[in-house]
Coordinates of C-alpha atoms and ligand atoms in Angstrom, one line a residue:
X1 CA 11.8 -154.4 149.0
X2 CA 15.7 -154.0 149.3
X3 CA 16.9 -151.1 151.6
X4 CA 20.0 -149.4 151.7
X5 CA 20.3 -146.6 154.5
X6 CA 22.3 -143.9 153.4
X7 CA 25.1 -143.0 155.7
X8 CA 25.0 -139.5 154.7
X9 CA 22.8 -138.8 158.0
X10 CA 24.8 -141.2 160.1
X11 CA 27.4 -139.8 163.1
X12 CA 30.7 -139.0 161.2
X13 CA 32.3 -138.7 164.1
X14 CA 31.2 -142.9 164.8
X15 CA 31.1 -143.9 161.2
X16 CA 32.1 -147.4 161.5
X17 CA 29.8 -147.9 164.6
X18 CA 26.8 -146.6 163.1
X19 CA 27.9 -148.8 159.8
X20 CA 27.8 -152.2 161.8
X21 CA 24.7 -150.8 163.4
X22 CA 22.5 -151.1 159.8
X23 CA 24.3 -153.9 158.8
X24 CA 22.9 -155.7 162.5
X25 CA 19.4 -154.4 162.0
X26 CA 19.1 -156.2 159.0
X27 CA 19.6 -153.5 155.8
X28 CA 20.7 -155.3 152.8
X29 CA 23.5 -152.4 151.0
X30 CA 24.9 -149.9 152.6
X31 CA 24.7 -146.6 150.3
X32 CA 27.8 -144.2 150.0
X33 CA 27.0 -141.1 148.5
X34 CA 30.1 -139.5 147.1
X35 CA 29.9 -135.9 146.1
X36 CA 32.8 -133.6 144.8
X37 CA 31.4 -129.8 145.5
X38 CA 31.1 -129.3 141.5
X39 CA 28.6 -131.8 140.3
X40 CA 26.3 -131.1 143.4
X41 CA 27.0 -128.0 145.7
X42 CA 28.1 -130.6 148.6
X43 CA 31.2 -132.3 149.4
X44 CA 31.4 -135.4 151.4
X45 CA 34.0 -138.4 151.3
X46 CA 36.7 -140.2 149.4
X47 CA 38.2 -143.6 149.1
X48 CA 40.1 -143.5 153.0
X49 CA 36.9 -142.9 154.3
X50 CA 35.2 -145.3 152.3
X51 CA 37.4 -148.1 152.9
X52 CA 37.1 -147.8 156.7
X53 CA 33.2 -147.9 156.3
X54 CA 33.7 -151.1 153.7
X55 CA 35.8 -152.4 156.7
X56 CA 33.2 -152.0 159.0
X57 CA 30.0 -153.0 156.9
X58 CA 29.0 -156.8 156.8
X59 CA 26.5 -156.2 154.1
X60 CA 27.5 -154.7 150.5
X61 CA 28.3 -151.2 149.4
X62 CA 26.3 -149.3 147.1
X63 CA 28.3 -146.2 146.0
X64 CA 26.5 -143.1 144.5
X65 CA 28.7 -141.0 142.6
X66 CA 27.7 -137.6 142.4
X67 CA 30.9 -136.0 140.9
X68 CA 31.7 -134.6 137.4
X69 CA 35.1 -136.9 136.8
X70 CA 33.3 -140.3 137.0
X71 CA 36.6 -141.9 135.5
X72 CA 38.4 -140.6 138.0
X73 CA 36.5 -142.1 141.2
X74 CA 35.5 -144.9 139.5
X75 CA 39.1 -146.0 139.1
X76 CA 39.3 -144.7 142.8
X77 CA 36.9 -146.9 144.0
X78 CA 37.2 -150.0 142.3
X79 CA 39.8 -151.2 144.7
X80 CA 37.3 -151.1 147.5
X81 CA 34.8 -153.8 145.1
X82 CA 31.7 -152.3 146.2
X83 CA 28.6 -154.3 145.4
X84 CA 27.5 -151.2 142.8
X85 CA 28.7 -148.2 141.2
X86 CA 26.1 -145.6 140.5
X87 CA 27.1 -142.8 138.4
X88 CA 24.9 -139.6 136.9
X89 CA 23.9 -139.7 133.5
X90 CA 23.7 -135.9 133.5
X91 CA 27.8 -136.0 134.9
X92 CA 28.8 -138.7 132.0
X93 CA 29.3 -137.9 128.2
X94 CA 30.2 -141.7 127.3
X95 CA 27.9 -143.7 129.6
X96 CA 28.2 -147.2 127.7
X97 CA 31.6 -146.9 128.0
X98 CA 31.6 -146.3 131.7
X99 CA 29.2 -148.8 132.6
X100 CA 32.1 -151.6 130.7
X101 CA 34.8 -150.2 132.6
X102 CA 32.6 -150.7 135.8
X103 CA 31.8 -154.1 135.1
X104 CA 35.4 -154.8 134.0
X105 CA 36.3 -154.7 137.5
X106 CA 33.6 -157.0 138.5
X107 CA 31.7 -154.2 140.3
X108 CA 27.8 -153.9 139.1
X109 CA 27.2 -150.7 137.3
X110 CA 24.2 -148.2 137.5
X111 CA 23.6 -145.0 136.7
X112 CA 21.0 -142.3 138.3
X113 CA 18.8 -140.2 136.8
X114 CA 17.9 -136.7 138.3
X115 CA 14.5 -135.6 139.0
X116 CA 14.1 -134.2 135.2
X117 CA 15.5 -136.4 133.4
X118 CA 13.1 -138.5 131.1
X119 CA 13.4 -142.9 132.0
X120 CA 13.6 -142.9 127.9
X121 CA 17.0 -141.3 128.1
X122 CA 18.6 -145.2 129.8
X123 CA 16.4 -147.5 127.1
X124 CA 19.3 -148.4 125.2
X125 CA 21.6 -148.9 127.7
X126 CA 19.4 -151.2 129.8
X127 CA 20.5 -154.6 128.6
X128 CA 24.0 -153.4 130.0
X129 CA 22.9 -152.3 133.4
X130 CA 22.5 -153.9 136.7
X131 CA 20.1 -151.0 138.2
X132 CA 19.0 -147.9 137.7
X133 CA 18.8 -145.4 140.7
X134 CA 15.8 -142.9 140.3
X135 CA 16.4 -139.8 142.5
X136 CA 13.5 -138.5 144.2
X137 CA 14.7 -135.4 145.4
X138 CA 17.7 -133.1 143.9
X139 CA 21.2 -135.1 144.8
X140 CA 23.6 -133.2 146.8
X141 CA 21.5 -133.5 150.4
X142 CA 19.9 -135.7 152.9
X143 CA 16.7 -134.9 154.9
X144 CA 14.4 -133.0 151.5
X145 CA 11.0 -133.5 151.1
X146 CA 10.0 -136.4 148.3
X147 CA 9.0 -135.4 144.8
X148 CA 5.9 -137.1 143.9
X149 CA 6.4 -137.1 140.2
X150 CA 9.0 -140.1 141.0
X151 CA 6.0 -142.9 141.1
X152 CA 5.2 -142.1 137.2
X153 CA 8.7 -142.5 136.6
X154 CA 8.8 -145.5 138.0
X155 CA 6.0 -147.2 136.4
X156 CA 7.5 -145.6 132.8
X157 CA 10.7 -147.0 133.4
X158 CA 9.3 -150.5 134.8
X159 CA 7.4 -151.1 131.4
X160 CA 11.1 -150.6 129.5
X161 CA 12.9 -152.6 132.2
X162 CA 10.8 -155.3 132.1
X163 CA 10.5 -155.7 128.3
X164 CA 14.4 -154.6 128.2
X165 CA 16.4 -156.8 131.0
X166 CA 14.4 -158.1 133.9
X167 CA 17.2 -158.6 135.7
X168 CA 18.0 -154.6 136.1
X169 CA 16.6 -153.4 139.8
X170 CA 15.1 -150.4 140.0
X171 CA 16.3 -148.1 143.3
X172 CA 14.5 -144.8 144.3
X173 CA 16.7 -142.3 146.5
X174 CA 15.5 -139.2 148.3
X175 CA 12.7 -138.6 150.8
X176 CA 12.0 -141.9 151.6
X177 CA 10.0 -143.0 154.5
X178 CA 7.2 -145.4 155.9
X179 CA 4.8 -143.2 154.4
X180 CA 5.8 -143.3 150.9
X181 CA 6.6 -146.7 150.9
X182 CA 3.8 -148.5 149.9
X183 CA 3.6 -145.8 147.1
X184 CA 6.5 -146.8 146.0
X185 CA 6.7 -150.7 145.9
X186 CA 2.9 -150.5 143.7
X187 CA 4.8 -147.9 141.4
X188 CA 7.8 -150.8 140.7
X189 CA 10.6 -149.9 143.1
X190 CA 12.9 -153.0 143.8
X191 CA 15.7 -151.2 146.3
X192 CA 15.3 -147.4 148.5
X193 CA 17.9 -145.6 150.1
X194 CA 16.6 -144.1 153.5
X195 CA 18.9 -141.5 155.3
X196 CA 17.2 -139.2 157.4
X197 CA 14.2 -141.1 158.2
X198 CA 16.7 -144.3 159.3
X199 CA 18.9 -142.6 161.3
X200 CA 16.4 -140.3 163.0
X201 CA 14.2 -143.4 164.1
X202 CA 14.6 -144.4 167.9
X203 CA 15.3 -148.0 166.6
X204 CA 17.5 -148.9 163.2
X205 CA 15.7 -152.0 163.4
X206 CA 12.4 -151.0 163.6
X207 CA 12.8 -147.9 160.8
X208 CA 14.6 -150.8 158.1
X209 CA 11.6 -153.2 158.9
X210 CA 9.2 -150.7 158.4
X211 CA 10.4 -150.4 154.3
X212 CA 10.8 -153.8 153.9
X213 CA 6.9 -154.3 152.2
Ligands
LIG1 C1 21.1 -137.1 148.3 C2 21.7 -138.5 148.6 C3 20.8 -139.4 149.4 C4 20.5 -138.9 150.8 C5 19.1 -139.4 151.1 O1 21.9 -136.5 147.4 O2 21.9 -139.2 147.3 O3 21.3 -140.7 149.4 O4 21.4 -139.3 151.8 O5 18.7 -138.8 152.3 P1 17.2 -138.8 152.8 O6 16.7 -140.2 152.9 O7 17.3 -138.1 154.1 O8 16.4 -138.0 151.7
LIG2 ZN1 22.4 -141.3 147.4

């Protein structure tokens, strides 16, 4: 299992220390969630702040759009060549389009699905796509409770991955924690982002070890 600690739950006020910190105890992307106060009732960071945490990270970025302009903070971001872009499906009227502008920048391209939204809806974009990020809790916060529901999503979409492009990871997002996690690597999960339960741990190392199964 790949993880990538969110540093939604991580000290603001020490970003880049707490950045090096996950990249030492061994996580292998850092995940950026991005959110405008439209698409999601949250607002978090833009590209200053993301460049300083790029500076400080020694592992990739994984940036999860949650914004209704993806254009717009795609073109923002692409400067920064994070490892992946992940952008809503529910935010994005042209997704095929998007996903080639992505990868015209040499930046992986993914898009998310919210809790509701059927793994069928991505079939035919699959061949283009580098991963698909599953949310298991409604985007816009860290530290919610896990929806269950996620694990048959998983399997579904594995069966169309696999048959599709093999090559696509899957990532889950929300709620994650050692007690899900075994859960989720049967169900087909290839990445996880862990906020809250990473950063609440007493050891970064320990927490990060604990989801690598
Ligand atoms: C929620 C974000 C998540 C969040 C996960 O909108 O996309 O990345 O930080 O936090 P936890 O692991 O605490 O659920
Ligand atoms: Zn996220």
């Amino acid at each position: 299992m790949l993880v990538a600690p969110s540093i939604l739950s991580a000290d603001f006020g020490h970003l880049a220390r707490d950045v090096q910190a996950i990249c030492e105890a061994g996580c292998d992307f850092v995940h950026v969630d991005v959110m405008d106060g439209h698409f999601v009732p949250n607002l978090t960071i833009g590209p200053v702040v993301v460049k300083s945490i790029a500076k400080a990270a020694s592992k990739p970025l994984d940036i999860h759009l949650m914004v209704e302009n993806n254009t717009f903070f795609v073109e923002l971001f692409a400067d920064i060549q994070p490892e992946y872009i992940s952008f809503h499906l529910e935010s994005e009227k042209h997704p095929h389009r998007l996903i080639q502008k992505i990868k015209s920048y040499g930046i992986k391209a993914s898009i998310v699905l919210n809790p509701h939204t059927l793994p069928e809806e991505v079939e035919f974009l699959l061949e283009d796509l580098d991963m698909i990020l599953l949310m298991s809790v409604n985007p816009g916060f860290g530290g919610q409770s896990f929806i269950p529901t996620v694990l048959e999503k998983i399997q579904r979409l594995k069966k169309l991955r696999d048959a599709r492009n093999p090559n696509c990871l899957i990532e889950v997002d929300g709620g994650v924690s050692d007690k899900n996690i075994q859960a989720l690597k049967e169900a087909g999960a290839d990445v996880v982002v862990a906020g809250s339960y990473v950063f609440k741990h007493a050891s970064l190392k320990e927490a990060i070890a604990s989801l690598k199964v």
